[in-house]
PDB file of N, CA and C in Angstrom:
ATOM      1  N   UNK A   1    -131.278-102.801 -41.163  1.00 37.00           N
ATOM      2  CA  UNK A   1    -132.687-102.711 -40.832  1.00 37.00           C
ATOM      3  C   UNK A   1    -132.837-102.103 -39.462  1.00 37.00           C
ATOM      4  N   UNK A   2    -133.746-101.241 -39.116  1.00 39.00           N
ATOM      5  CA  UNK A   2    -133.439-100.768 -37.818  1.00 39.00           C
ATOM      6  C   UNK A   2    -135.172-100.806 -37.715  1.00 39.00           C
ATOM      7  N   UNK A   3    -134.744-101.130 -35.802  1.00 37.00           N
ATOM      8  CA  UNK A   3    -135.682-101.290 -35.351  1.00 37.00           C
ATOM      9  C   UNK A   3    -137.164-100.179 -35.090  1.00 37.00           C
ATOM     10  N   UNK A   4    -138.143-100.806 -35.284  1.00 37.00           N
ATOM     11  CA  UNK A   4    -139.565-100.530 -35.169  1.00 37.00           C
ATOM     12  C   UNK A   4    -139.442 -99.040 -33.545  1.00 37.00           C
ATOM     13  N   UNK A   5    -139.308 -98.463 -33.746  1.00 40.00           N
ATOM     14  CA  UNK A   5    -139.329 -97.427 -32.812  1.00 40.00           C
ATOM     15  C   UNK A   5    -140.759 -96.434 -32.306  1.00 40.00           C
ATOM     16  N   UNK A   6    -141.688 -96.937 -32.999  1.00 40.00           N
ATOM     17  CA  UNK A   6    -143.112 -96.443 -33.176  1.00 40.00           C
ATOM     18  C   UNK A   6    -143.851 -97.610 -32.320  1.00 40.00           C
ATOM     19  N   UNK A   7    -145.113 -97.233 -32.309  1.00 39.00           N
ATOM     20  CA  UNK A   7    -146.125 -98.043 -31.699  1.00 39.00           C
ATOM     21  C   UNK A   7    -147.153 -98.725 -32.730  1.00 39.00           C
ATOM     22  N   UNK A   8    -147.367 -99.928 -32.235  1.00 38.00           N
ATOM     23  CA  UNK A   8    -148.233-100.728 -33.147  1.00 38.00           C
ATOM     24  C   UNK A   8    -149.444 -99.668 -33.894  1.00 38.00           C
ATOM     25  N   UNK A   9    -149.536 -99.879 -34.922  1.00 41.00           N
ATOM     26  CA  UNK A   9    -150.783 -99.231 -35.482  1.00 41.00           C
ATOM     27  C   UNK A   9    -150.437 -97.507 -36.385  1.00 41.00           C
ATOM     28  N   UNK A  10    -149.030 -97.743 -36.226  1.00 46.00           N
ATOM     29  CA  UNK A  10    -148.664 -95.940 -36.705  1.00 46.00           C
ATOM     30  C   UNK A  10    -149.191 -95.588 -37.838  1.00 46.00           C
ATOM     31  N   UNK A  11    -149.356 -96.494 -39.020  1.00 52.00           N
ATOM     32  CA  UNK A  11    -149.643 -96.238 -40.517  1.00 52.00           C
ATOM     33  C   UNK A  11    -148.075 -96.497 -41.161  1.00 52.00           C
ATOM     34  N   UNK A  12    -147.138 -96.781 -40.540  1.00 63.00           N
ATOM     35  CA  UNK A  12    -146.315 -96.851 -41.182  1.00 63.00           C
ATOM     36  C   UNK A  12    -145.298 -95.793 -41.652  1.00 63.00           C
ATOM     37  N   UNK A  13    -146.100 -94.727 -40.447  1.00 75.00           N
ATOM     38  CA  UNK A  13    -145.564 -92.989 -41.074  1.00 75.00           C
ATOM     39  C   UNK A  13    -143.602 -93.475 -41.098  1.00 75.00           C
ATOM     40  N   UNK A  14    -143.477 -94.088 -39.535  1.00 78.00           N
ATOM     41  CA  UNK A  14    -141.690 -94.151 -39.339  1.00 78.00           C
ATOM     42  C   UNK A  14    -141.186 -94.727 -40.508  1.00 78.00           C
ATOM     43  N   UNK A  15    -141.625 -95.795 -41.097  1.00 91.00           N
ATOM     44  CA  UNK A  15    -141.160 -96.888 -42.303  1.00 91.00           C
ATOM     45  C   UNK A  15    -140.925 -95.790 -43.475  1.00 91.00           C
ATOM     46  N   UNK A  16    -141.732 -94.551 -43.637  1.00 93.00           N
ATOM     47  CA  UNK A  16    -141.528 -93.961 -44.695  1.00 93.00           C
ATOM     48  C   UNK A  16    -140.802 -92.647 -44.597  1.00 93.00           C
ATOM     49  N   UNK A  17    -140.535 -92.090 -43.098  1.00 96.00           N
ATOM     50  CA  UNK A  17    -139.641 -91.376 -42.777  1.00 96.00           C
ATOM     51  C   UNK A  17    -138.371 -91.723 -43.369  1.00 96.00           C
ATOM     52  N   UNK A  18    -137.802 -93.194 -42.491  1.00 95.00           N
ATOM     53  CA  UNK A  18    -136.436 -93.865 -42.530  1.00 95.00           C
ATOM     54  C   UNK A  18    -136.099 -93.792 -44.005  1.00 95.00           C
ATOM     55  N   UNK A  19    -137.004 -94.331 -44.888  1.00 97.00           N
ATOM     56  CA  UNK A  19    -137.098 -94.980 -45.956  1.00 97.00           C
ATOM     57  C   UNK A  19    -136.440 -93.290 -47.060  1.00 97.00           C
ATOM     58  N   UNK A  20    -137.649 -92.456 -46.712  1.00 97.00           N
ATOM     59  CA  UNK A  20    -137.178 -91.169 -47.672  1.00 97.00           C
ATOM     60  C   UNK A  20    -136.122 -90.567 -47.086  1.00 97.00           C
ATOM     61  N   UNK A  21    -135.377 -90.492 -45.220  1.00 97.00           N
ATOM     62  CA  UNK A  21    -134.013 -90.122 -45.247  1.00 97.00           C
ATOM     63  C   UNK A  21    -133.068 -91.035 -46.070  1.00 97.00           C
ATOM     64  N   UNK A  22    -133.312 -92.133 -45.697  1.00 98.00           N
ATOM     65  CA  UNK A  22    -132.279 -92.887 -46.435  1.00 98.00           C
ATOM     66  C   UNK A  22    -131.935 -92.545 -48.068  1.00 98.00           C
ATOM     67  N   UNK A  23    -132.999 -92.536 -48.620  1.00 98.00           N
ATOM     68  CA  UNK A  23    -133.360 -92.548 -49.961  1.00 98.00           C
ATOM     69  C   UNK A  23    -132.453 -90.907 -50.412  1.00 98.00           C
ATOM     70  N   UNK A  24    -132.637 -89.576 -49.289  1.00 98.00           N
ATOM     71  CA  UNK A  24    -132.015 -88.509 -49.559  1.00 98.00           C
ATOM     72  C   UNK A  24    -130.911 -88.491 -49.367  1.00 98.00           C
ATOM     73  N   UNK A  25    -130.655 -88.778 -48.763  1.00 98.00           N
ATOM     74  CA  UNK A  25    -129.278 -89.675 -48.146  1.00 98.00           C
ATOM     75  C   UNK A  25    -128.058 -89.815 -49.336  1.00 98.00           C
ATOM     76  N   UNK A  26    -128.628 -91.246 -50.063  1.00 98.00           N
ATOM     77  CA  UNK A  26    -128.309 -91.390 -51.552  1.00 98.00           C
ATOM     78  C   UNK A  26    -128.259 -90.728 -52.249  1.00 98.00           C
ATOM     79  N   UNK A  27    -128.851 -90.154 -52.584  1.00 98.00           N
ATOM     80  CA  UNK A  27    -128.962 -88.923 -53.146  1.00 98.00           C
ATOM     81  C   UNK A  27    -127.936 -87.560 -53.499  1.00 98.00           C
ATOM     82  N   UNK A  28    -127.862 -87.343 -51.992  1.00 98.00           N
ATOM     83  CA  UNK A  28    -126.672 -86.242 -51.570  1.00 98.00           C
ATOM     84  C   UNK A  28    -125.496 -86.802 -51.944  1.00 98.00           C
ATOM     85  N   UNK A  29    -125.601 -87.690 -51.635  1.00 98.00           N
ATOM     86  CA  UNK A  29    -123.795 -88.494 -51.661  1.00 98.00           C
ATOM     87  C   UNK A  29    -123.748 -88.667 -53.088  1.00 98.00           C
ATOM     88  N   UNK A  30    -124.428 -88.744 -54.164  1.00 98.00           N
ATOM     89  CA  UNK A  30    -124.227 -88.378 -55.986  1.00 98.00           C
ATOM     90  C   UNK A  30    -124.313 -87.390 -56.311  1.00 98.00           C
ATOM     91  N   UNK A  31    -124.323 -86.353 -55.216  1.00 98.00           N
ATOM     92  CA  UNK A  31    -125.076 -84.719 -55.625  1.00 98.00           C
ATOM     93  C   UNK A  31    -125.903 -84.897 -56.521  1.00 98.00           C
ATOM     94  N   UNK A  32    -127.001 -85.302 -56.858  1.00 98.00           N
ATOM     95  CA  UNK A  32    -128.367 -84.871 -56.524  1.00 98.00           C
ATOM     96  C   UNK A  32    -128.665 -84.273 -55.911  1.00 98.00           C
ATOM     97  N   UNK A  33    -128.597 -83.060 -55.352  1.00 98.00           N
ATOM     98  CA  UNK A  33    -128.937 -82.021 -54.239  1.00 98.00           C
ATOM     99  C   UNK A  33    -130.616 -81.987 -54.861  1.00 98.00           C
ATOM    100  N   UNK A  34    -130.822 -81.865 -55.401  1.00 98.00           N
ATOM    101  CA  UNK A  34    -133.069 -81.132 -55.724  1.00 98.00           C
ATOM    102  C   UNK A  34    -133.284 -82.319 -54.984  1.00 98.00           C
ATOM    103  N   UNK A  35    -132.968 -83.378 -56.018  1.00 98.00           N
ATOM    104  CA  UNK A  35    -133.343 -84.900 -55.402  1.00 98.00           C
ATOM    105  C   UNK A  35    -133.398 -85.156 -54.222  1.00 98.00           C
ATOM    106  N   UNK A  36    -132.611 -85.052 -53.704  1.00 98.00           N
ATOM    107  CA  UNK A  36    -132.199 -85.584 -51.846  1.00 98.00           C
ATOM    108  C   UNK A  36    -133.337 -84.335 -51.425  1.00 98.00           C
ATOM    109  N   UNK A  37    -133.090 -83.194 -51.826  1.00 98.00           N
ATOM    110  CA  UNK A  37    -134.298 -82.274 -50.878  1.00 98.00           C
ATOM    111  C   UNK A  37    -135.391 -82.262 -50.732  1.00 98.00           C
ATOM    112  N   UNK A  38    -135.797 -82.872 -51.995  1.00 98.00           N
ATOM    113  CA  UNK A  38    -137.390 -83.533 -52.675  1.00 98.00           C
ATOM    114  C   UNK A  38    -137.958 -84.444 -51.233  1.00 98.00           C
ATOM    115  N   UNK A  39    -136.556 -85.268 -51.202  1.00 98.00           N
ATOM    116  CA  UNK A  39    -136.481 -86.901 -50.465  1.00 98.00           C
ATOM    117  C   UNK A  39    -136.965 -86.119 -49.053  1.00 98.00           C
ATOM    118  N   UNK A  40    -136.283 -85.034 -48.973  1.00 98.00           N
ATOM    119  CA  UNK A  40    -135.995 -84.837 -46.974  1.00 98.00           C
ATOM    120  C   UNK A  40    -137.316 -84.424 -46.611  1.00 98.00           C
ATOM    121  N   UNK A  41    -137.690 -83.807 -48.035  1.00 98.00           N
ATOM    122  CA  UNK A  41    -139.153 -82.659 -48.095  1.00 98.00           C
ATOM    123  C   UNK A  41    -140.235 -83.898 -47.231  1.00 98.00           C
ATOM    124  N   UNK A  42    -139.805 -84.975 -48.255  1.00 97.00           N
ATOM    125  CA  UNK A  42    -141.000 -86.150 -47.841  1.00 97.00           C
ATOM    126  C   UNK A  42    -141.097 -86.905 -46.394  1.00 97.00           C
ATOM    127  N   UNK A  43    -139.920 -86.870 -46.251  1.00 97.00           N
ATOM    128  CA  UNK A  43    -139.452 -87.336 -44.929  1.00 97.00           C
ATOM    129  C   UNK A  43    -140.525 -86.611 -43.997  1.00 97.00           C
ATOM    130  N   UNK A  44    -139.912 -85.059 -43.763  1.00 97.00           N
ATOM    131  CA  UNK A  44    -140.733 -84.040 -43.386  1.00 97.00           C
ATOM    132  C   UNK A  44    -141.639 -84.337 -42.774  1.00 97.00           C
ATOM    133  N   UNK A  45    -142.203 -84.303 -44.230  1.00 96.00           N
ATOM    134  CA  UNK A  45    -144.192 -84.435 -44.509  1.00 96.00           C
ATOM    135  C   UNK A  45    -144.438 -85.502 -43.906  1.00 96.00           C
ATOM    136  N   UNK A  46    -144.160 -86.637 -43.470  1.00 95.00           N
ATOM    137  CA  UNK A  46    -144.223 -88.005 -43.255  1.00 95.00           C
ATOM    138  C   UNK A  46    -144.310 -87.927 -41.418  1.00 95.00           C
ATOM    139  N   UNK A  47    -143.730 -86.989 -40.804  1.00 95.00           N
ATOM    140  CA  UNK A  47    -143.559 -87.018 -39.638  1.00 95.00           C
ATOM    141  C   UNK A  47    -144.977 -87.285 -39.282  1.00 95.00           C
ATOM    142  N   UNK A  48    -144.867 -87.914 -37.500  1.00 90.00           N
ATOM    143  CA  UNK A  48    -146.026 -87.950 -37.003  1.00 90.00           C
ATOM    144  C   UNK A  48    -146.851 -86.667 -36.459  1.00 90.00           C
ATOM    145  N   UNK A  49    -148.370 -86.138 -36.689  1.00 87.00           N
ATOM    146  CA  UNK A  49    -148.233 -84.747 -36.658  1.00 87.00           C
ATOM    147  C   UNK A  49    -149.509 -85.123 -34.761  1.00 87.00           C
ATOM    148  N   UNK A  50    -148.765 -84.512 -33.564  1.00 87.00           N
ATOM    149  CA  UNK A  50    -147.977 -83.987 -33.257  1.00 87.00           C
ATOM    150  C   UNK A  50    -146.408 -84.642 -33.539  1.00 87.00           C
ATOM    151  N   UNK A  51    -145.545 -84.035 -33.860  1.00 85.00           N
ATOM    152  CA  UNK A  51    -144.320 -84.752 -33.540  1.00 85.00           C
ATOM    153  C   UNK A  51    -143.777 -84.761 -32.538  1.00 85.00           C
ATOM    154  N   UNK A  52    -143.127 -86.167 -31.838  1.00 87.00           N
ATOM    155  CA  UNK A  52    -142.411 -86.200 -30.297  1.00 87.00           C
ATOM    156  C   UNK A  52    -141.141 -86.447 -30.908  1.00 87.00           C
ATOM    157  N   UNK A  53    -140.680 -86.082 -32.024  1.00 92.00           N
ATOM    158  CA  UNK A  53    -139.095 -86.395 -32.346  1.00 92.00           C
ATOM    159  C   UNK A  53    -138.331 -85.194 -32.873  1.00 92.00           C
ATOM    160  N   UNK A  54    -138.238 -84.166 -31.669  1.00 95.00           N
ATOM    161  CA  UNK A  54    -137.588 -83.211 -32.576  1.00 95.00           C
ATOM    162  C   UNK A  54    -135.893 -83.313 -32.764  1.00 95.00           C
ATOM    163  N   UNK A  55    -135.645 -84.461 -32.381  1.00 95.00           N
ATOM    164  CA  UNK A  55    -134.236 -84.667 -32.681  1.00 95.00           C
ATOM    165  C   UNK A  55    -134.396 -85.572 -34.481  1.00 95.00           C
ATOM    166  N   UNK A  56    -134.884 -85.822 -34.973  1.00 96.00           N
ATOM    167  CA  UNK A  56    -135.129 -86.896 -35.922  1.00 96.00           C
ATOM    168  C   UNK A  56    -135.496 -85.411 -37.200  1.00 96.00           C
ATOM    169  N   UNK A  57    -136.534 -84.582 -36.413  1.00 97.00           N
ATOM    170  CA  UNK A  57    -136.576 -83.400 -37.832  1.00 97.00           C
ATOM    171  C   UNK A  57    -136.142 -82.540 -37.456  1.00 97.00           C
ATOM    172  N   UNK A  58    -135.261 -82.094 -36.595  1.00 97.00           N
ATOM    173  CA  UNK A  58    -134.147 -81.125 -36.517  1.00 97.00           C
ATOM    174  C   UNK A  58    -132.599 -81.770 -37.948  1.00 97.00           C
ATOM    175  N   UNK A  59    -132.428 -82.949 -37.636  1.00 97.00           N
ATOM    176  CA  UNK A  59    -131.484 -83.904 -38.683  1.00 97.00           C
ATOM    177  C   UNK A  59    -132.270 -84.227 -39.957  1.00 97.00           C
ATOM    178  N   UNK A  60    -133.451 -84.283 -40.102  1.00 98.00           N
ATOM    179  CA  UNK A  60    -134.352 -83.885 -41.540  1.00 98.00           C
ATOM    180  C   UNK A  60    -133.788 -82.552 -42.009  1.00 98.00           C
ATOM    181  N   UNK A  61    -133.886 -81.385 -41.407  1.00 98.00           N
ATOM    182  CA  UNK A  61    -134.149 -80.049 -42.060  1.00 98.00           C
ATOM    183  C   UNK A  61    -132.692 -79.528 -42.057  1.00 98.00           C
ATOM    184  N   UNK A  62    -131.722 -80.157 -41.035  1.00 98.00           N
ATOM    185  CA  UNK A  62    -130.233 -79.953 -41.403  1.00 98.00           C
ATOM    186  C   UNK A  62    -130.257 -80.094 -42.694  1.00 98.00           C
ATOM    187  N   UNK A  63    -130.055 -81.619 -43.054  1.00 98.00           N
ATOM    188  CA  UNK A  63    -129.670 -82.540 -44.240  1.00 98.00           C
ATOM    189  C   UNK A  63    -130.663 -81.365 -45.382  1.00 98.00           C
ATOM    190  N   UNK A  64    -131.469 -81.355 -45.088  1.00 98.00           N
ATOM    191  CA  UNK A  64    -132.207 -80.024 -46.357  1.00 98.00           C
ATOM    192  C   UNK A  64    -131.366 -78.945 -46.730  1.00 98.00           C
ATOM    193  N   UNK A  65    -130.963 -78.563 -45.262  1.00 98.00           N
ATOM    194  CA  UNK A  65    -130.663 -77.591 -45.284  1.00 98.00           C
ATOM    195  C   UNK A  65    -129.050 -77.110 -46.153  1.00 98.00           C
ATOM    196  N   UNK A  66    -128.517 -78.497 -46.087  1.00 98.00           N
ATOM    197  CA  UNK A  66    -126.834 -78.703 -47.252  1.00 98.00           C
ATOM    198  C   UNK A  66    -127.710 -78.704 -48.342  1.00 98.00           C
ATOM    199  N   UNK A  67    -128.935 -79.840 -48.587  1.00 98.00           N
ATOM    200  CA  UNK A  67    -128.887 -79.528 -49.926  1.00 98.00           C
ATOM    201  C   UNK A  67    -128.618 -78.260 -50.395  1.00 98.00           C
ATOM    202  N   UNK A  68    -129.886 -77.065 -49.880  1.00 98.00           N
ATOM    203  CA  UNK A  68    -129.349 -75.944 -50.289  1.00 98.00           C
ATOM    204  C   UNK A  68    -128.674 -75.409 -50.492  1.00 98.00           C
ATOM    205  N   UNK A  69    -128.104 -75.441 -49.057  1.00 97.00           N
ATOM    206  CA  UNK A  69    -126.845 -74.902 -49.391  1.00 97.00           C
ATOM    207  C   UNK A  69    -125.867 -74.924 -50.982  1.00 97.00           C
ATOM    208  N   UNK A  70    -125.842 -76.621 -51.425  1.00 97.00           N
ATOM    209  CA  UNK A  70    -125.046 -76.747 -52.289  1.00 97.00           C
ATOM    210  C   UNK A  70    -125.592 -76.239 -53.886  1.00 97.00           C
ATOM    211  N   UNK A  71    -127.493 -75.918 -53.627  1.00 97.00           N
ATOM    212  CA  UNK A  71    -127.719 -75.349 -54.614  1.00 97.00           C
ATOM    213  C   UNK A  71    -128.023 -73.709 -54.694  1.00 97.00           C
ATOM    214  N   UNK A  72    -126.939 -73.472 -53.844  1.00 96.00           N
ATOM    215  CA  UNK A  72    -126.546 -72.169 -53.760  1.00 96.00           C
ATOM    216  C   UNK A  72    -128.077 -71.490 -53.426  1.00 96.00           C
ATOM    217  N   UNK A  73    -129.197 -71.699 -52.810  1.00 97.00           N
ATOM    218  CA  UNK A  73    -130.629 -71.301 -52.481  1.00 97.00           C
ATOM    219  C   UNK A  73    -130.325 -71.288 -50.869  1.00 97.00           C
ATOM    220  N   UNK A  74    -129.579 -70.021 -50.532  1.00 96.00           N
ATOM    221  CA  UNK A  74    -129.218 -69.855 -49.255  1.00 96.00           C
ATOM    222  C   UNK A  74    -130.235 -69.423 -48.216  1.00 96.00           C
ATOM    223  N   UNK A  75    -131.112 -68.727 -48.857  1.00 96.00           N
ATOM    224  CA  UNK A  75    -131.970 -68.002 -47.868  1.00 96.00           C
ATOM    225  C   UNK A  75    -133.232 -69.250 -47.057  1.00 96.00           C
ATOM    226  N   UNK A  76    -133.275 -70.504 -48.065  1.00 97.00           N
ATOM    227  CA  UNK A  76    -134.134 -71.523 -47.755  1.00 97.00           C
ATOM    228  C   UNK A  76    -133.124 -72.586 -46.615  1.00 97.00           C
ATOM    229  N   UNK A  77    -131.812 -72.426 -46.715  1.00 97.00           N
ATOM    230  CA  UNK A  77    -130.502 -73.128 -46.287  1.00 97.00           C
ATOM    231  C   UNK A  77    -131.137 -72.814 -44.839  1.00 97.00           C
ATOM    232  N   UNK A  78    -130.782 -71.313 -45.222  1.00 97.00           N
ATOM    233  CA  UNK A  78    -130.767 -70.666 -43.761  1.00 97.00           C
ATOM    234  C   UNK A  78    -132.079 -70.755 -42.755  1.00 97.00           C
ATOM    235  N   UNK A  79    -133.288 -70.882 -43.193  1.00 97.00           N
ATOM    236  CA  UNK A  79    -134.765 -71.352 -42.675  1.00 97.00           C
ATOM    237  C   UNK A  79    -134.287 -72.460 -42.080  1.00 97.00           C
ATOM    238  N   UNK A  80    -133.868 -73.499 -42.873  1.00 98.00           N
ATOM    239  CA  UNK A  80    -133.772 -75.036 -42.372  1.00 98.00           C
ATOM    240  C   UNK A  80    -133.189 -75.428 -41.138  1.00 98.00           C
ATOM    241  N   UNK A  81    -132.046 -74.629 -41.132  1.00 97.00           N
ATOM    242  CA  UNK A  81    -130.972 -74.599 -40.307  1.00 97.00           C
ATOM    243  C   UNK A  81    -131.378 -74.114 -38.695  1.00 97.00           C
ATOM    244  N   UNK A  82    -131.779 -72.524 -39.036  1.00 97.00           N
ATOM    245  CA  UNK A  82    -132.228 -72.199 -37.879  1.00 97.00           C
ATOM    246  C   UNK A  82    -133.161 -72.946 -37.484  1.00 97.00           C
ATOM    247  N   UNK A  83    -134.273 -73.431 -38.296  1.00 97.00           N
ATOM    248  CA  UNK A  83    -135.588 -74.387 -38.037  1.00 97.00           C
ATOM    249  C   UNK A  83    -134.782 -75.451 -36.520  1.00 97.00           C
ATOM    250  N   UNK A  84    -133.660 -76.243 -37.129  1.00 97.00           N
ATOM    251  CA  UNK A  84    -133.078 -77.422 -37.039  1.00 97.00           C
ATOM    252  C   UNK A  84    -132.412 -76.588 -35.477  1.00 97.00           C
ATOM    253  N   UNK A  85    -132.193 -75.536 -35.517  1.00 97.00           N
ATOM    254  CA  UNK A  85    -131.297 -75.170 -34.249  1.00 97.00           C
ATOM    255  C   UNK A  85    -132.186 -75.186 -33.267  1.00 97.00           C
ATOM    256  N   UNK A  86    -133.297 -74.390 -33.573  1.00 97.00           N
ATOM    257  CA  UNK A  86    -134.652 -74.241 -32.523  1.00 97.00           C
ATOM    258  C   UNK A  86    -134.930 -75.851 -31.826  1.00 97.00           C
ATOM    259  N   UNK A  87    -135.211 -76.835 -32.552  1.00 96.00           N
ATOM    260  CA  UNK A  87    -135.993 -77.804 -32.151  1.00 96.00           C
ATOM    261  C   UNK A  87    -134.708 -78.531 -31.490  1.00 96.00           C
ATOM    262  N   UNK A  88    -133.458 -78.306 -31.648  1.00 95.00           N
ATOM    263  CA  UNK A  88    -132.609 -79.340 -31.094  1.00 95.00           C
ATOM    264  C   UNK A  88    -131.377 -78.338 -30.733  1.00 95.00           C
ATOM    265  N   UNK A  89    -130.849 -77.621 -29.625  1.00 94.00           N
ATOM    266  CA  UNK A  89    -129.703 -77.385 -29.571  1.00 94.00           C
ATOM    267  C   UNK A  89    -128.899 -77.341 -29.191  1.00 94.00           C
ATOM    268  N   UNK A  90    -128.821 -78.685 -29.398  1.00 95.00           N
ATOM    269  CA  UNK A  90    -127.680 -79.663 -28.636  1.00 95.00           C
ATOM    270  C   UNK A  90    -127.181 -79.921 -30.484  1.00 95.00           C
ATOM    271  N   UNK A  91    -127.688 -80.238 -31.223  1.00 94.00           N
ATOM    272  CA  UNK A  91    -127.646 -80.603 -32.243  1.00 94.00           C
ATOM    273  C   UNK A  91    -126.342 -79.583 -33.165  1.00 94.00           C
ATOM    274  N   UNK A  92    -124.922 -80.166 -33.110  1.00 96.00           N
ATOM    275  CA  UNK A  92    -123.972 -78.905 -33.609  1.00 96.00           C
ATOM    276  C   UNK A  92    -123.766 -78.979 -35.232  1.00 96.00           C
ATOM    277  N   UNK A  93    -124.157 -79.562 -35.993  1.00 95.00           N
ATOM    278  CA  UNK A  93    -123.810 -79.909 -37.394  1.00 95.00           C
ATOM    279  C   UNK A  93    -125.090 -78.695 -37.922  1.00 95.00           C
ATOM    280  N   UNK A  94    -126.446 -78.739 -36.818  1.00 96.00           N
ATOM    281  CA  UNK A  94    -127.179 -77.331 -37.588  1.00 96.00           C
ATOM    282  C   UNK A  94    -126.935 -75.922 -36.984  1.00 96.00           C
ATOM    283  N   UNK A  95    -125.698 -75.477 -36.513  1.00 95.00           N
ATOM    284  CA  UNK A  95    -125.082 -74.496 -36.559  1.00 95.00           C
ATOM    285  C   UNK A  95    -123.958 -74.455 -37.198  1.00 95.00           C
ATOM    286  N   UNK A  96    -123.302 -75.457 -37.128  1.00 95.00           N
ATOM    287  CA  UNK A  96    -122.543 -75.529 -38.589  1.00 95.00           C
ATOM    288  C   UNK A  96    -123.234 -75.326 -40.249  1.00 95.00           C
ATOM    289  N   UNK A  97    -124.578 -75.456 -40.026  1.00 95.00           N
ATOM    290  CA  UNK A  97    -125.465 -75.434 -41.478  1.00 95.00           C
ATOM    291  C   UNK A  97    -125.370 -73.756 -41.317  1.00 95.00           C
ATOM    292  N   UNK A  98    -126.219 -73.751 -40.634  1.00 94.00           N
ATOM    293  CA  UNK A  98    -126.794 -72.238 -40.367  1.00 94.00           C
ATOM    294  C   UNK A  98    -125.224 -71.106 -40.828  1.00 94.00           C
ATOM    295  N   UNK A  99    -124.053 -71.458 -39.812  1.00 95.00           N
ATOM    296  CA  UNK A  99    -123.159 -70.128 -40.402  1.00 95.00           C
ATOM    297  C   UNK A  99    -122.467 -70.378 -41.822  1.00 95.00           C
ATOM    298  N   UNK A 100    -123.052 -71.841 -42.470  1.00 92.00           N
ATOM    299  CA  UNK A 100    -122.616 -72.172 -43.691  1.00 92.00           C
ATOM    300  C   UNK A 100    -123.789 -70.830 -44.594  1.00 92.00           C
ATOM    301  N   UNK A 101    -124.588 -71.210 -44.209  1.00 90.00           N
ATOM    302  CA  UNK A 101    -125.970 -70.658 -44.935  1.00 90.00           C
ATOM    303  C   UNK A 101    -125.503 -68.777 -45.014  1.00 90.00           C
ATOM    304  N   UNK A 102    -124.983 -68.418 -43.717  1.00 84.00           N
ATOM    305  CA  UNK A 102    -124.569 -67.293 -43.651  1.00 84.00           C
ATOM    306  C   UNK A 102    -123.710 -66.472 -44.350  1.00 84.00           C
ATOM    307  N   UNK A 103    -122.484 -67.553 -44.458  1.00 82.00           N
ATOM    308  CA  UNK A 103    -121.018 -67.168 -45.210  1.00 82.00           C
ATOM    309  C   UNK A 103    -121.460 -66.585 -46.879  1.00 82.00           C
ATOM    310  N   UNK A 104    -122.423 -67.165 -47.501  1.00 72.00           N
ATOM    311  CA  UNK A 104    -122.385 -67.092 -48.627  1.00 72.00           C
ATOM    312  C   UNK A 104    -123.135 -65.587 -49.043  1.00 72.00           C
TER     313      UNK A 104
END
């Protein structure tokens, strides 16, 4: 269970962030790849809009960004990735996405 990291009154957006990474999460790890991307999609959407977490959907749009990858839909891989490099780049697993996205 991890802790409440939001402020009283959010709507619950974080509860359903955590909830749909986790959920994609699962997902990936049965390959379900659509599934888990569906999941990350929601995650996404779920963010708080402005968002102050671009470390949280930089690691959303990575994790998208394998799905793709693994459903061979590289050119969307490659959006995610770079997306994920921009907002965080410190973040090395979405340049590892990104020259994955590339190779193919």
């Amino acid at each position: 269970a991890a802790s409440s990291g939001g402020e009283a009154g959010d709507g619950g957006a974080p509860d359903v962030v955590a909830s749909a990474k986790a959920h994609g999460n699962e997902l990936f790890v049965q390959k379900q790849y659509k599934l888990a991307a569906v999941a990350y999609t929601r995650a996404l959407k779920a963010l708080p809009k402005p968002n102050d977490d671009a470390a949280l959907e930089a690691v959303l749009l990575t994790n998208r960004s394998a799905c793709f990858t693994e459903m061979k839909r590289y050119k969307r891989a490659h959006d995610d990735a770079r997306k994920a490099v921009q907002l965080n780049g410190a973040y090395l697993k979405a340049y590892y996405r990104l020259a994955r996205a590339h190779e193919a």
